[in-house]
Amino acid sequence: MSLSFDQLLTVTFTLFAVIDIVGSIPLLIALKEKMGGIKTTQATLVSGLLMIGFLFVGEPFLKTLGLDVRSFAVGGSVVIFLLGLEMVLGHEIFKGDKDTNAGSVVPIAFPIIAGSGTLTTIMSLKANFETVYILSGILINLLVVYLVLHSLKFIERILGPAGLLAIRKFFGVILLAIAVKIFSSNIAAFGK
């Protein structure tokens, strides 16, 4: 079995854009100061378990609800589109949980890293990509998440506020394009 680098790159960047760990740096820095620190390893492992668990158990769960992956992908593409729109326009569509007393698992691992947008994206990707690409993309992103959490202050100093804003908007546009692609490829299947 030969792996397609293009497919791995698409999945990895899709998840990177949805997780938006770079765009979350200002929020993560504020939480780190309020909580007195972030348990980097714990936050990374818990978010990874949530994503990988949803990758393998999400489809049977959907079948229990009478849904298929393509239906979930269409619904998920709308969520991804809204996340992209939020990133590009700078208006909050999804309201975040303001409780910062819960620690590194909540709200950092869930919902900031492995939130509903990430889990929806994983299921949406299942409609278009093989599991090996999605699992690899998750693992690559977990490495990035760990590195970002571990070096928050350093990243903030290098990018500055304008750099963080530019990166957030760039990945927002990518998310919009990915959402349109997922929507169009899965909505067409309903006509067949």
Tab-separated table of N, CA and C in Angstrom, residues 6 28 49 67 141 164 167-168:
chain	number	residue	atom	x	y	z
A	6	ASP	N	-0.188	13.868	-1.109
A	6	ASP	CA	-1.181	14.930	-1.306
A	6	ASP	C	-2.373	14.755	-0.373
A	28	LEU	N	-5.042	30.682	24.889
A	28	LEU	CA	-4.262	29.734	25.684
A	28	LEU	C	-3.332	30.454	26.659
A	49	LEU	N	-6.909	11.331	22.437
A	49	LEU	CA	-7.831	10.217	22.700
A	49	LEU	C	-9.239	10.534	22.205
A	67	LEU	N	-27.890	7.732	10.973
A	67	LEU	CA	-27.220	8.648	10.053
A	67	LEU	C	-26.072	7.936	9.361
A	141	ASN	N	-0.845	16.526	13.933
A	141	ASN	CA	-1.399	17.702	14.591
A	141	ASN	C	-1.213	17.665	16.103
A	164	LEU	N	-0.284	36.835	14.374
A	164	LEU	CA	-1.317	35.888	14.798
A	164	LEU	C	-2.624	36.114	14.038
A	167	ILE	N	-2.279	34.852	10.351
A	167	ILE	CA	-2.326	33.392	10.267
A	167	ILE	C	-3.751	32.897	10.449
A	168	ARG	N	-4.474	33.477	11.402
A	168	ARG	CA	-5.868	33.072	11.649
A	168	ARG	C	-6.728	33.314	10.400
